[in-house]
Every structure is written in C-alpha cells, then in structure tokens.
Short mmCIF file of C-alpha atoms in Angstrom, two decimals:
data_model
loop_
_atom_site.label_atom_id
_atom_site.label_comp_id
_atom_site.label_asym_id
_atom_site.label_seq_id
_atom_site.Cartn_x
_atom_site.Cartn_y
_atom_site.Cartn_z
CA UNK A 1 187.74 160.67 83.94
CA UNK A 2 184.11 160.70 85.03
CA UNK A 3 181.80 158.64 82.83
CA UNK A 4 178.87 161.00 83.43
CA UNK A 5 180.91 163.93 82.11
CA UNK A 6 181.91 161.98 79.01
CA UNK A 7 178.27 161.01 78.48
CA UNK A 8 177.03 164.61 78.58
CA UNK A 9 179.83 165.68 76.26
CA UNK A 10 178.75 162.85 73.88
CA UNK A 11 182.28 161.48 73.81
CA UNK A 12 180.91 158.06 72.78
CA UNK A 13 179.73 159.54 69.47
CA UNK A 14 183.30 160.60 68.71
CA UNK A 15 184.48 157.06 69.40
CA UNK A 16 181.75 155.63 67.16
CA UNK A 17 182.86 157.87 64.29
CA UNK A 18 186.48 156.96 64.91
CA UNK A 19 185.58 153.25 64.97
CA UNK A 20 183.96 153.69 61.58
CA UNK A 21 187.42 154.50 60.18
CA UNK A 22 188.90 151.21 61.45
CA UNK A 23 189.06 148.24 59.07
CA UNK A 24 188.81 145.40 61.56
CA UNK A 25 186.23 144.54 64.20
CA UNK A 26 189.11 143.80 66.55
CA UNK A 27 190.22 147.45 66.47
CA UNK A 28 186.66 148.81 66.30
CA UNK A 29 185.98 147.13 69.66
CA UNK A 30 189.25 148.48 71.02
CA UNK A 31 188.34 152.04 69.99
CA UNK A 32 184.89 151.92 71.60
CA UNK A 33 186.58 151.14 74.93
CA UNK A 34 188.94 154.13 74.76
CA UNK A 35 188.98 156.73 77.52
CA UNK A 36 191.00 159.95 77.86
CA UNK A 37 194.51 159.53 79.29
CA UNK A 38 196.19 161.74 81.89
CA UNK A 39 199.82 160.80 81.17
CA UNK A 40 201.18 163.77 79.21
CA UNK A 41 204.17 161.86 77.82
CA UNK A 42 201.96 159.01 76.57
CA UNK A 43 199.52 161.46 74.95
CA UNK A 44 202.37 163.28 73.20
CA UNK A 45 203.88 160.02 71.95
CA UNK A 46 200.51 158.82 70.62
CA UNK A 47 199.89 162.13 68.90
CA UNK A 48 203.35 162.03 67.35
CA UNK A 49 202.76 158.58 65.87
CA UNK A 50 199.29 159.60 64.66
CA UNK A 51 200.75 162.67 62.95
CA UNK A 52 203.46 160.50 61.40
CA UNK A 53 200.83 158.08 60.09
CA UNK A 54 198.87 161.01 58.63
CA UNK A 55 201.97 161.94 56.64
CA UNK A 56 202.44 158.31 55.55
CA UNK A 57 198.88 158.02 54.26
CA UNK A 58 199.03 161.36 52.48
CA UNK A 59 202.24 160.32 50.75
CA UNK A 60 201.62 156.60 50.08
CA UNK A 61 197.82 156.31 49.98
CA UNK A 62 195.31 154.59 52.20
CA UNK A 63 196.22 151.35 53.94
CA UNK A 64 193.73 148.75 52.68
CA UNK A 65 193.65 146.50 55.69
CA UNK A 66 191.50 143.38 55.55
CA UNK A 67 191.03 140.06 57.30
CA UNK A 68 192.17 140.91 60.83
CA UNK A 69 190.60 138.50 63.32
CA UNK A 70 191.41 137.78 66.94
CA UNK A 71 193.52 134.62 66.72
CA UNK A 72 194.19 134.36 70.47
CA UNK A 73 191.90 131.37 71.00
CA UNK A 74 192.99 129.72 67.74
CA UNK A 75 196.65 129.92 68.73
CA UNK A 76 195.90 128.63 72.22
CA UNK A 77 194.07 125.66 70.62
CA UNK A 78 196.85 124.68 68.21
CA UNK A 79 199.37 124.94 71.03
CA UNK A 80 197.44 122.06 72.61
CA UNK A 81 197.80 120.16 69.30
CA UNK A 82 194.22 120.94 68.34
CA UNK A 83 193.15 120.58 64.71
CA UNK A 84 191.70 123.72 63.12
CA UNK A 85 188.66 123.58 60.88
CA UNK A 86 188.76 125.17 57.40
CA UNK A 87 187.14 128.41 58.60
CA UNK A 88 189.77 128.89 61.29
CA UNK A 89 192.58 128.18 58.84
CA UNK A 90 191.13 130.79 56.49
CA UNK A 91 191.39 133.35 59.30
CA UNK A 92 195.06 132.43 59.66
CA UNK A 93 195.42 132.80 55.88
CA UNK A 94 193.84 136.26 55.95
CA UNK A 95 196.31 137.36 58.61
CA UNK A 96 199.21 136.00 56.54
CA UNK A 97 197.94 137.80 53.42
CA UNK A 98 197.55 141.17 55.14
CA UNK A 99 200.97 140.67 56.77
CA UNK A 100 202.53 140.27 53.35
CA UNK A 101 200.69 143.35 52.04
CA UNK A 102 201.75 145.51 54.98
CA UNK A 103 205.34 144.30 54.81
CA UNK A 104 205.44 145.53 51.24
CA UNK A 105 203.61 148.81 52.05
CA UNK A 106 206.11 149.59 54.80
CA UNK A 107 209.12 149.56 52.47
CA UNK A 108 208.48 153.18 51.41
CA UNK A 109 207.87 154.63 54.88
CA UNK A 110 210.51 157.13 56.00
CA UNK A 111 209.44 157.83 59.58
CA UNK A 112 211.52 155.59 61.83
CA UNK A 113 208.87 154.73 64.41
CA UNK A 114 206.13 153.94 61.90
CA UNK A 115 208.56 152.06 59.67
CA UNK A 116 209.62 149.98 62.66
CA UNK A 117 206.05 148.76 63.23
CA UNK A 118 205.79 147.53 59.64
CA UNK A 119 209.29 146.01 59.59
CA UNK A 120 208.58 143.85 62.66
CA UNK A 121 205.79 142.00 60.83
CA UNK A 122 206.74 138.40 59.98
CA UNK A 123 205.73 136.64 56.78
CA UNK A 124 205.48 132.91 56.03
CA UNK A 125 204.99 132.22 52.34
CA UNK A 126 205.06 128.46 52.76
CA UNK A 127 202.25 128.35 55.32
CA UNK A 128 200.25 130.94 53.33
CA UNK A 129 200.57 128.99 50.08
CA UNK A 130 199.78 125.64 51.71
CA UNK A 131 196.53 126.93 53.23
CA UNK A 132 195.67 128.80 50.05
CA UNK A 133 195.96 125.72 47.80
CA UNK A 134 194.26 123.40 50.32
CA UNK A 135 191.17 125.33 51.51
CA UNK A 136 188.45 126.51 49.12
CA UNK A 137 185.98 127.85 51.69
CA UNK A 138 184.76 127.14 55.21
CA UNK A 139 183.10 123.92 54.05
CA UNK A 140 185.32 122.63 51.28
CA UNK A 141 188.85 121.23 50.97
CA UNK A 142 190.49 121.46 47.53
CA UNK A 143 191.44 118.33 45.57
CA UNK A 144 194.91 119.84 45.31
CA UNK A 145 195.37 119.59 49.08
CA UNK A 146 197.01 116.16 48.55
CA UNK A 147 197.43 113.57 45.80
CA UNK A 148 195.79 110.99 48.10
CA UNK A 149 192.68 113.13 48.47
CA UNK A 150 192.55 113.68 44.71
CA UNK A 151 192.72 109.91 44.06
CA UNK A 152 190.07 109.09 46.66
CA UNK A 153 187.67 111.62 45.14
CA UNK A 154 188.21 110.23 41.64
CA UNK A 155 187.42 106.74 42.92
CA UNK A 156 184.30 108.13 44.59
CA UNK A 157 183.15 109.71 41.36
CA UNK A 158 183.59 106.42 39.49
CA UNK A 159 181.79 104.48 42.20
CA UNK A 160 178.91 106.95 42.25
CA UNK A 161 178.66 106.63 38.47
CA UNK A 162 178.49 102.83 38.78
CA UNK A 163 175.72 103.12 41.37
CA UNK A 164 173.67 105.51 39.24
CA UNK A 165 174.01 103.26 36.20
CA UNK A 166 172.77 100.35 38.27
CA UNK A 167 169.86 102.33 39.70
CA UNK A 168 168.94 103.68 36.28
CA UNK A 169 168.38 100.09 35.22
CA UNK A 170 165.50 100.05 37.71
CA UNK A 171 164.15 103.45 36.73
CA UNK A 172 164.21 102.84 32.98
CA UNK A 173 162.95 99.25 33.12
CA UNK A 174 159.20 99.13 32.36
CA UNK A 175 159.00 96.10 34.63
CA UNK A 176 159.20 98.45 37.64
CA UNK A 177 156.93 101.22 36.35
CA UNK A 178 154.08 100.21 38.62
CA UNK A 179 156.34 99.70 41.64
CA UNK A 180 158.16 103.04 41.60
CA UNK A 181 156.48 106.06 43.14
CA UNK A 182 158.70 108.31 41.04
CA UNK A 183 161.53 107.73 38.60
CA UNK A 184 164.26 109.48 40.60
CA UNK A 185 167.35 108.50 42.58
CA UNK A 186 167.83 110.02 46.03
CA UNK A 187 170.07 109.59 49.07
CA UNK A 188 169.07 108.49 52.57
CA UNK A 189 171.60 108.11 55.40
CA UNK A 190 174.39 108.35 52.83
CA UNK A 191 173.00 105.46 50.76
CA UNK A 192 171.56 105.69 47.23
CA UNK A 193 167.87 104.62 47.14
CA UNK A 194 164.78 104.61 44.92
CA UNK A 195 161.21 105.55 45.97
CA UNK A 196 158.96 102.45 45.99
CA UNK A 197 155.22 102.20 46.65
CA UNK A 198 154.62 100.56 50.00
CA UNK A 199 152.30 97.92 48.58
CA UNK A 200 154.82 97.03 45.85
CA UNK A 201 157.81 96.52 48.14
CA UNK A 202 158.20 92.87 47.18
CA UNK A 203 158.94 93.75 43.55
CA UNK A 204 162.21 95.49 44.51
CA UNK A 205 164.03 93.66 47.27
CA UNK A 206 166.52 95.48 49.40
CA UNK A 207 167.05 97.53 52.56
CA UNK A 208 164.45 100.12 53.62
CA UNK A 209 166.18 103.33 54.81
CA UNK A 210 163.24 105.70 55.13
CA UNK A 211 159.56 106.24 54.38
CA UNK A 212 157.41 109.22 53.46
CA UNK A 213 155.33 111.08 56.02
CA UNK A 214 152.17 109.63 54.47
CA UNK A 215 153.59 106.11 54.67
CA UNK A 216 152.81 105.46 51.01
CA UNK A 217 156.44 105.51 49.87
CA UNK A 218 159.46 103.51 51.02
CA UNK A 219 163.02 104.50 50.13
CA UNK A 220 164.74 101.23 49.32
CA UNK A 221 168.36 100.42 48.61
CA UNK A 222 168.13 97.57 46.08
CA UNK A 223 170.12 94.50 47.06
CA UNK A 224 172.08 94.69 43.80
CA UNK A 225 173.81 97.95 44.86
CA UNK A 226 174.34 97.27 48.59
CA UNK A 227 177.95 96.27 48.03
CA UNK A 228 178.55 99.28 45.76
CA UNK A 229 177.15 101.55 48.43
CA UNK A 230 179.39 99.86 51.01
CA UNK A 231 182.41 100.51 48.84
CA UNK A 232 181.35 104.14 48.39
CA UNK A 233 180.99 104.51 52.14
CA UNK A 234 184.50 103.11 52.64
CA UNK A 235 185.82 105.75 50.24
CA UNK A 236 183.94 108.47 52.12
CA UNK A 237 185.57 107.36 55.37
CA UNK A 238 188.98 107.42 53.69
CA UNK A 239 188.19 110.91 52.39
CA UNK A 240 187.26 112.12 55.89
CA UNK A 241 190.44 110.60 57.32
CA UNK A 242 192.56 112.24 54.64
CA UNK A 243 190.89 115.63 55.19
CA UNK A 244 191.56 115.33 58.91
CA UNK A 245 195.20 114.48 58.14
CA UNK A 246 195.44 117.55 55.88
CA UNK A 247 193.87 119.83 58.50
CA UNK A 248 196.18 118.38 61.15
CA UNK A 249 199.23 119.04 58.96
CA UNK A 250 198.20 122.64 58.30
CA UNK A 251 197.45 123.14 62.00
CA UNK A 252 200.91 121.88 62.92
CA UNK A 253 202.48 124.25 60.40
CA UNK A 254 200.50 127.11 61.97
CA UNK A 255 201.56 125.93 65.42
CA UNK A 256 205.19 126.33 64.38
CA UNK A 257 204.41 129.98 63.55
CA UNK A 258 202.30 130.66 66.65
CA UNK A 259 204.43 133.37 68.27
CA UNK A 260 204.67 135.28 64.99
CA UNK A 261 200.91 135.03 64.41
CA UNK A 262 200.13 136.70 67.74
CA UNK A 263 202.85 139.32 67.27
CA UNK A 264 201.57 140.07 63.75
CA UNK A 265 198.05 140.42 65.10
CA UNK A 266 199.26 142.98 67.64
CA UNK A 267 201.29 144.93 65.07
CA UNK A 268 198.49 144.94 62.48
CA UNK A 269 195.99 146.06 65.10
CA UNK A 270 198.34 148.90 65.97
CA UNK A 271 198.59 149.89 62.32
CA UNK A 272 194.80 149.74 61.93
CA UNK A 273 194.38 151.88 65.06
CA UNK A 274 196.83 154.53 63.83
CA UNK A 275 195.36 154.58 60.33
CA UNK A 276 191.85 154.91 61.80
CA UNK A 277 192.93 157.97 63.81
CA UNK A 278 194.70 159.35 60.74
CA UNK A 279 191.72 158.87 58.42
CA UNK A 280 189.47 160.41 61.06
CA UNK A 281 191.73 163.47 61.12
CA UNK A 282 192.16 163.74 57.35
CA UNK A 283 188.51 163.23 56.42
CA UNK A 284 187.31 165.81 58.98
CA UNK A 285 190.20 168.26 58.40
CA UNK A 286 191.23 168.15 62.04
CA UNK A 287 194.62 169.37 63.25
CA UNK A 288 197.34 168.23 65.63
CA UNK A 289 196.91 169.80 69.10
CA UNK A 290 199.89 171.04 71.08
CA UNK A 291 199.90 169.43 74.53
CA UNK A 292 201.49 172.00 76.80
CA UNK A 293 203.01 171.77 80.30
CA UNK A 294 201.51 175.15 81.06
CA UNK A 295 198.09 175.41 82.61
CA UNK A 296 196.51 176.84 79.51
CA UNK A 297 193.84 176.31 76.85
CA UNK A 298 194.23 178.26 73.61
CA UNK A 299 191.86 177.03 70.90
CA UNK A 300 191.95 178.74 67.52
CA UNK A 301 188.77 178.56 65.43
CA UNK A 302 187.48 175.58 67.38
CA UNK A 303 184.33 173.84 66.15
CA UNK A 304 182.06 171.44 67.97
CA UNK A 305 182.72 168.16 66.11
CA UNK A 306 179.19 166.80 66.38
CA UNK A 307 177.18 169.80 65.17
CA UNK A 308 175.77 169.36 61.65
CA UNK A 309 176.09 171.87 58.85
CA UNK A 310 178.20 175.02 58.92
CA UNK A 311 179.50 175.65 62.43
CA UNK A 312 180.73 179.08 63.50
CA UNK A 313 184.23 178.58 64.97
CA UNK A 314 185.20 180.12 68.29
CA UNK A 315 188.51 181.24 69.76
CA UNK A 316 188.96 180.24 73.39
CA UNK A 317 191.77 181.36 75.66
CA UNK A 318 192.12 180.70 79.35
CA UNK A 319 195.10 180.35 81.64
CA UNK A 320 197.92 182.62 82.73
CA UNK A 321 196.34 185.79 84.11
CA UNK A 322 192.94 184.18 84.61
CA UNK A 323 191.63 180.66 85.29
CA UNK A 324 187.92 181.50 85.37
CA UNK A 325 185.97 182.61 82.29
CA UNK A 326 182.41 183.88 82.70
CA UNK A 327 180.40 183.79 79.47
CA UNK A 328 177.27 185.92 79.10
CA UNK A 329 174.90 186.44 76.22
CA UNK A 330 171.41 185.63 74.93
CA UNK A 331 169.64 182.29 75.01
CA UNK A 332 170.44 180.07 71.99
CA UNK A 333 173.49 182.24 71.44
CA UNK A 334 175.96 179.41 71.76
CA UNK A 335 177.05 179.67 75.40
CA UNK A 336 176.35 176.02 76.25
CA UNK A 337 177.83 174.86 72.94
CA UNK A 338 181.00 176.80 73.81
CA UNK A 339 181.27 174.92 77.11
CA UNK A 340 180.75 171.56 75.43
CA UNK A 341 183.20 172.43 72.66
CA UNK A 342 185.97 173.07 75.18
CA UNK A 343 185.10 169.92 77.16
CA UNK A 344 184.81 167.59 74.18
CA UNK A 345 187.93 168.89 72.44
CA UNK A 346 189.88 168.47 75.68
CA UNK A 347 188.69 164.87 75.94
CA UNK A 348 189.61 164.25 72.29
CA UNK A 349 193.11 165.68 72.75
CA UNK A 350 193.65 163.55 75.85
CA UNK A 351 192.58 160.51 73.81
CA UNK A 352 195.46 161.48 71.48
CA UNK A 353 193.15 162.46 68.63
CA UNK A 354 193.47 165.38 66.25
CA UNK A 355 190.97 168.13 67.09
CA UNK A 356 188.51 170.36 65.18
CA UNK A 357 190.56 173.55 65.54
CA UNK A 358 193.32 175.34 63.67
CA UNK A 359 196.95 174.29 63.94
CA UNK A 360 198.77 175.78 66.89
CA UNK A 361 195.87 175.21 69.30
CA UNK A 362 197.16 174.37 72.76
CA UNK A 363 195.68 172.33 75.58
CA UNK A 364 196.96 171.17 78.93
CA UNK A 365 196.18 167.77 80.44
CA UNK A 366 193.36 167.67 83.00
CA UNK A 367 193.07 165.03 85.71
CA UNK A 368 189.28 165.16 85.30
CA UNK A 369 186.45 167.08 83.70
CA UNK A 370 183.59 168.12 85.96
CA UNK A 371 180.44 169.72 84.64
CA UNK A 372 177.03 170.93 85.57
CA UNK A 373 175.03 171.29 82.39
CA UNK A 374 171.26 170.98 82.02
CA UNK A 375 171.59 167.47 80.62
CA UNK A 376 172.98 166.19 83.91
CA UNK A 377 170.11 167.25 86.16
CA UNK A 378 168.66 164.26 87.94
CA UNK A 379 164.99 163.77 87.20
CA UNK A 380 165.17 160.31 88.76
CA UNK A 381 166.06 161.88 92.12
CA UNK A 382 162.98 164.12 91.83
CA UNK A 383 165.15 167.18 92.41
CA UNK A 384 164.33 170.67 91.20
CA UNK A 385 166.61 172.26 88.63
CA UNK A 386 168.33 174.27 91.35
CA UNK A 387 168.68 171.34 93.76
CA UNK A 388 170.04 169.03 91.08
CA UNK A 389 172.51 171.67 89.94
CA UNK A 390 173.66 172.38 93.48
CA UNK A 391 174.12 168.66 94.16
CA UNK A 392 176.48 168.52 91.19
CA UNK A 393 178.34 171.62 92.30
CA UNK A 394 178.84 170.27 95.84
CA UNK A 395 180.48 167.21 94.27
CA UNK A 396 182.61 169.43 92.02
CA UNK A 397 183.82 171.60 94.91
CA UNK A 398 184.71 168.49 96.88
CA UNK A 399 186.57 166.55 94.17
CA UNK A 400 188.04 169.05 91.71
CA UNK A 401 191.72 169.98 91.89
CA UNK A 402 193.83 172.75 90.39
CA UNK A 403 194.45 170.35 87.50
CA UNK A 404 190.73 169.82 86.76
CA UNK A 405 188.47 171.40 84.17
CA UNK A 406 185.08 172.63 85.42
CA UNK A 407 182.18 173.56 83.11
CA UNK A 408 179.16 175.26 84.70
CA UNK A 409 176.09 176.15 82.67
CA UNK A 410 173.80 178.91 84.00
CA UNK A 411 175.34 178.77 87.46
CA UNK A 412 172.98 179.77 90.27
CA UNK A 413 169.85 179.67 88.11
CA UNK A 414 166.55 178.17 89.17
CA UNK A 415 166.16 180.15 92.41
CA UNK A 416 165.75 183.75 93.59
CA UNK A 417 167.96 185.87 91.27
CA UNK A 418 169.57 187.84 94.10
CA UNK A 419 170.44 184.74 96.12
CA UNK A 420 171.35 182.79 92.98
CA UNK A 421 173.80 185.47 91.87
CA UNK A 422 175.37 185.63 95.34
CA UNK A 423 175.79 181.86 95.42
CA UNK A 424 177.23 181.85 91.91
CA UNK A 425 179.85 184.47 92.85
CA UNK A 426 180.79 182.59 96.02
CA UNK A 427 181.12 179.27 94.15
CA UNK A 428 183.21 180.79 91.36
CA UNK A 429 185.34 182.61 93.93
CA UNK A 430 186.09 179.30 95.66
CA UNK A 431 187.11 177.64 92.37
CA UNK A 432 189.19 180.68 91.36
CA UNK A 433 191.07 180.67 94.67
CA UNK A 434 191.84 176.95 94.16
CA UNK A 435 193.06 177.89 90.64
CA UNK A 436 190.66 175.39 89.05
CA UNK A 437 190.23 176.12 85.35
CA UNK A 438 186.55 177.06 85.15
CA UNK A 439 184.17 178.01 82.35
CA UNK A 440 180.79 179.32 83.47
CA UNK A 441 177.78 180.75 81.63
CA UNK A 442 175.30 183.09 83.27
CA UNK A 443 172.61 185.70 82.74
CA UNK A 444 173.35 187.49 85.99
CA UNK A 445 174.74 191.02 85.60
CA UNK A 446 176.33 190.72 89.06
CA UNK A 447 178.77 188.17 87.63
CA UNK A 448 179.89 190.65 84.99
CA UNK A 449 180.87 193.08 87.78
CA UNK A 450 182.54 190.23 89.65
CA UNK A 451 184.67 189.35 86.63
CA UNK A 452 185.75 192.97 86.14
CA UNK A 453 186.68 193.47 89.78
CA UNK A 454 188.27 190.07 90.57
CA UNK A 455 191.80 188.97 89.77
CA UNK A 456 192.00 185.64 87.92
CA UNK A 457 188.51 186.04 86.39
CA UNK A 458 187.69 187.19 82.85
CA UNK A 459 184.48 188.14 81.09
CA UNK A 460 183.45 186.72 77.73
CA UNK A 461 180.31 186.95 75.63
CA UNK A 462 178.52 185.47 72.67
CA UNK A 463 177.59 188.11 70.13
CA UNK A 464 174.03 189.03 69.16
CA UNK A 465 173.09 190.92 66.03
CA UNK A 466 170.26 193.28 66.97
CA UNK A 467 169.68 194.14 63.30
CA UNK A 468 168.80 190.56 62.39
CA UNK A 469 167.62 189.69 65.92
CA UNK A 470 169.79 186.57 65.85
CA UNK A 471 172.98 185.38 67.55
CA UNK A 472 176.26 185.26 65.61
CA UNK A 473 177.58 182.43 67.84
CA UNK A 474 180.95 184.19 67.98
CA UNK A 475 182.73 184.10 71.34
CA UNK A 476 184.40 187.32 72.47
CA UNK A 477 187.00 187.05 75.25
CA UNK A 478 187.37 190.11 77.49
CA UNK A 479 183.97 191.62 76.81
CA UNK A 480 180.86 190.91 78.93
CA UNK A 481 177.61 190.31 77.14
CA UNK A 482 175.42 193.35 76.72
CA UNK A 483 171.72 193.06 77.45
CA UNK A 484 169.70 193.50 74.26
CA UNK A 485 166.25 193.15 75.82
CA UNK A 486 165.21 196.79 75.28
CA UNK A 487 166.58 196.99 71.75
CA UNK A 488 164.92 193.72 70.78
CA UNK A 489 161.64 194.84 72.36
CA UNK A 490 161.78 198.11 70.46
CA UNK A 491 162.40 196.37 67.12
CA UNK A 492 159.60 193.91 67.78
CA UNK A 493 157.14 196.78 68.32
CA UNK A 494 156.68 197.00 72.10
CA UNK A 495 154.81 200.27 72.80
CA UNK A 496 157.11 203.22 73.62
CA UNK A 497 155.34 203.98 76.92
CA UNK A 498 155.90 200.44 78.24
CA UNK A 499 159.52 200.39 77.07
CA UNK A 500 160.28 203.81 78.56
CA UNK A 501 158.69 202.83 81.87
CA UNK A 502 160.82 199.67 81.96
CA UNK A 503 163.98 201.73 81.44
CA UNK A 504 163.07 203.97 84.35
CA UNK A 505 162.58 200.96 86.61
CA UNK A 506 166.13 199.60 86.30
CA UNK A 507 168.78 200.75 88.76
CA UNK A 508 171.58 203.21 88.10
CA UNK A 509 174.22 200.49 88.31
CA UNK A 510 172.60 198.53 85.51
CA UNK A 511 172.23 201.69 83.42
CA UNK A 512 175.88 202.51 83.91
CA UNK A 513 177.14 199.04 83.01
CA UNK A 514 174.96 198.97 79.90
CA UNK A 515 176.33 202.39 78.91
CA UNK A 516 179.91 201.19 79.44
CA UNK A 517 179.28 198.05 77.39
CA UNK A 518 177.76 200.11 74.58
CA UNK A 519 180.84 202.38 74.56
CA UNK A 520 183.16 199.34 74.50
CA UNK A 521 181.28 197.90 71.55
CA UNK A 522 181.45 201.22 69.67
CA UNK A 523 185.20 201.51 70.33
CA UNK A 524 185.73 197.94 69.20
CA UNK A 525 183.78 198.51 65.98
CA UNK A 526 185.76 201.68 65.30
CA UNK A 527 189.07 199.81 65.76
CA UNK A 528 187.93 196.98 63.48
CA UNK A 529 186.92 199.50 60.79
CA UNK A 530 190.32 201.18 61.04
CA UNK A 531 192.07 197.82 60.77
CA UNK A 532 190.14 197.03 57.60
#
C-alpha cells in the first residue's frame, strides 16, 4: 500500500496509539513497522485471534506483561560459550519470570488457539532460581551465589579491618599530626593510603601512589601495611575469578535452555501484540469488522479515530449497484473527513485492527488506496493546485485496479468551473467503467446530474442546518447536497434586491434541480416525522 496515502490518512498516528498499549519495547517497535495486509485469509485469522484475546482479557483481566527484551544476540553469544554479564543475566531472568506468570495465566483460557500460545511457553525454575539468588543488580553479585564467594568476601572484610586498624595508628598518633595533611584514610589504585604533606614525606615511609593537583599532598601507602594490601589484592583477584566462574556457570545453564528462550520470546511477543490490539479496541470501544469477499463497504456509525471530542458518526455504503459515490455539501461540512474516515478505517481493518464503527460493519480488502486530497498537493514541485491534483489523478488512473479504493477531494477544482466539471465527470466515468470503488467530493452541480443519470454512481451529501447556519456533519447516501447560498445570504442580511437579482441570474436547470432537492428534503422530513 502506498506510503504517501498512509501518510495523508495519518495511519502512523494509529500505530503510535496502538504501540502505547504494548508492554514491551520489542513489540512497540514491531507495531510501528506494521502496514496493511492484502491477504484476506491472514486478515481474518488475525482478527479472530484479536477478538478471542479481547474475550480473554474481559474475562480474566489485563495481562501484566513485563521484562520482555530481545535476547537474540544474548543467545547467539552464549551459544559461542560466551559469559554473560549480570545485566544480561537479569534480562534472561525477566523472561523466565514473565514466562512463569503467563504459563499460570493461560490455565484459565478456554479459546483453543489463544490457549495454545500460552501452553507452548516453557518454564525453567532451576535456572530462574539460580539467577535470582546469584544476581542482585547489574553491578553486584550476591554472597549467596556460592559458598566460596561468601568466604572470600568475609576474608576481605577482615583484611580491610586489619588495614584500617593499622592506618588508624598513624592517624591517631600525635607523632604524625604535623606530617598528615588530613586525618583520613583513602584508596588509590586499589591500595589503602594516607594523605601526607610533601615536605614531611620522610616521616612516613612507604610507597607513593598519587599526589594532589597542587603538589602539596602525597598519598602514601605506609610500609607497615604493604603486605596487608598485597593480601587484600590477592583476595580481590580470587573474588573476581569466583565471580567469573559463577557467571560462566549461569551462562552455561542458560545455554542449555537457548532454544526455549528464543521460542518463549516469540510467544510472549505474540501475546503482547495481541493484548495490545485488544486493549486498543477495548479502551476506545472499537468493534470487530466483518471482512467480506464481496466488493462492498458498509460502515455503521463510523467515526474518524483521530478527531478529538465528540465526533458525529456517519453511515457509509458503497458496492453492489454502485461503485462511485459523489459527496456534495458546504465547506467545513465534513466531506473531506468522510473520505479520510473511509480510507483510515479500511487501512485499520486491513491491519487486522478493530475499527471505530458499530458491530456488523463490513469491508472488503483493497489492493491499494489511492487518494488526491489537499494535503498531497506538491508545493515542492511548484505546481498549482489544479496541476498537482491532476498529476495525482493521472497516477491513479494508471495504477488503480477494480480492487483499489480511490478517494478524490474536490475533483476538478482549481480551474475554470465548466472545464473542471467536464474533466471531473470524465475522470469519474473512467473509474466507474473500470469498477474502481471511488469516493469523490465536489461543489459542481453538474456532478449531481451525472450521478442521477449514470448507472453505478450514487449521490451523497453532508447535511447543513440553515437555522443554525452550521453543518450537522451527517452523511446522507442517495441525496445530493442542496445549495444553501441564497438561504444563508438571506439569513445573514443580504439586501433583498441583490438576492433577488442573483436568483434571476441562475439558469433554469439549476432552479429545477434546487426545487427537486427541496421537495426531496421535505418528503424525507415528512417520512421521518411519521416514523417518529
């Protein structure tokens, strides 16, 4: 499907909102790369599993996924006998924890396909418990990781205590008051030292490990504790070796579970993806679309999903007796929004998402969506509105098929009205003959006549309330839009002489069509009143 069409329809914003319902970055990234599918069987299968997951969540509660990382590189590394660091092992632990949680959650799922996803998850309590008791955080290994490590650390603590006692004998001895820059013990290069004035170095013999930026202080390891420091360093090396042995052991345990780790990652990602689509549907009160084999769109109370506030729903029907729908009505009346609603909802359905319309809404699968809407006009090419629009339409006529969806906004505008209307009729006639499903908006009265007289073409309109001088945004199929220019002008106080003169200037055909439309509207209102 064309990227430029998806961009104008703001499809990416739908994906961003859907990604916000995912728990893991792994699946968020996957969602942002989604594009509409054209395989009807795949779309139906995806929608079935999404609907099944909606039922699962409504019955059993939200799935509190956590800790899903991409372990592909980690598994590849341990397969080469690599040793994982604590942070990487914690990612493995998170996957094992969420695997255990999901395995338990899946026990109450009745739907066979959804239950199967959960049941295929593998758990490994031994590996989970070993990592859990061994790793505190990304920087720290627990004493309980091994008895050897615990013993080494106890010896270190005793040795450090011995060193501090020895150094305190320097700090607390008044003999060294004049030699010490400060009565503190610090560490330089892993060795315990005391700060000594440069000119008093001879009073405290030992090894110089550092000096201050001013050069007035030397950090000296007194000779009396050199051997103690050496012993401490030996213990530190033993500690590092033991930690490496522990990490190696845990890595080898993970290596023995490598296939299951990758399979779990895939299954959990699938669960996260389905629960994201389900939450997206539930939170927005969207419904399951019916994907039909017929060439038909039948949307019941459809709403544009990105419009804020209260949105007036529209009913849209096309297919069967007609494949071209011509929408007329006032500016800001909702004509362009109607086009975008149909386009965006079609893209959502083909992405196997629930849609903002009532249950029972039907859509067919399009091989592509082509559009010419104001947003797509190419300023960069320095084309006029008409030229840019025509460039798009030439591409549409060339590449669209009878399985495509075409959305045309204000077709033929931007040039001489007579020529523009003639071109618009000719273009729509070509698309109608090819049986391309086409939605077009226009202000041209000639297109209303064309829709009435041409097989396969239907009029539609967006309502306008002349009493409030505002659009109702309601889409009416089968009725062309009636011009309200004179009525609006009258209500806004245009002098009677000017208004009457304007009425006399319009042709008989226009007068007749306006009279017919007025009669249709009166008949419709009378029927609605009787129904009430």
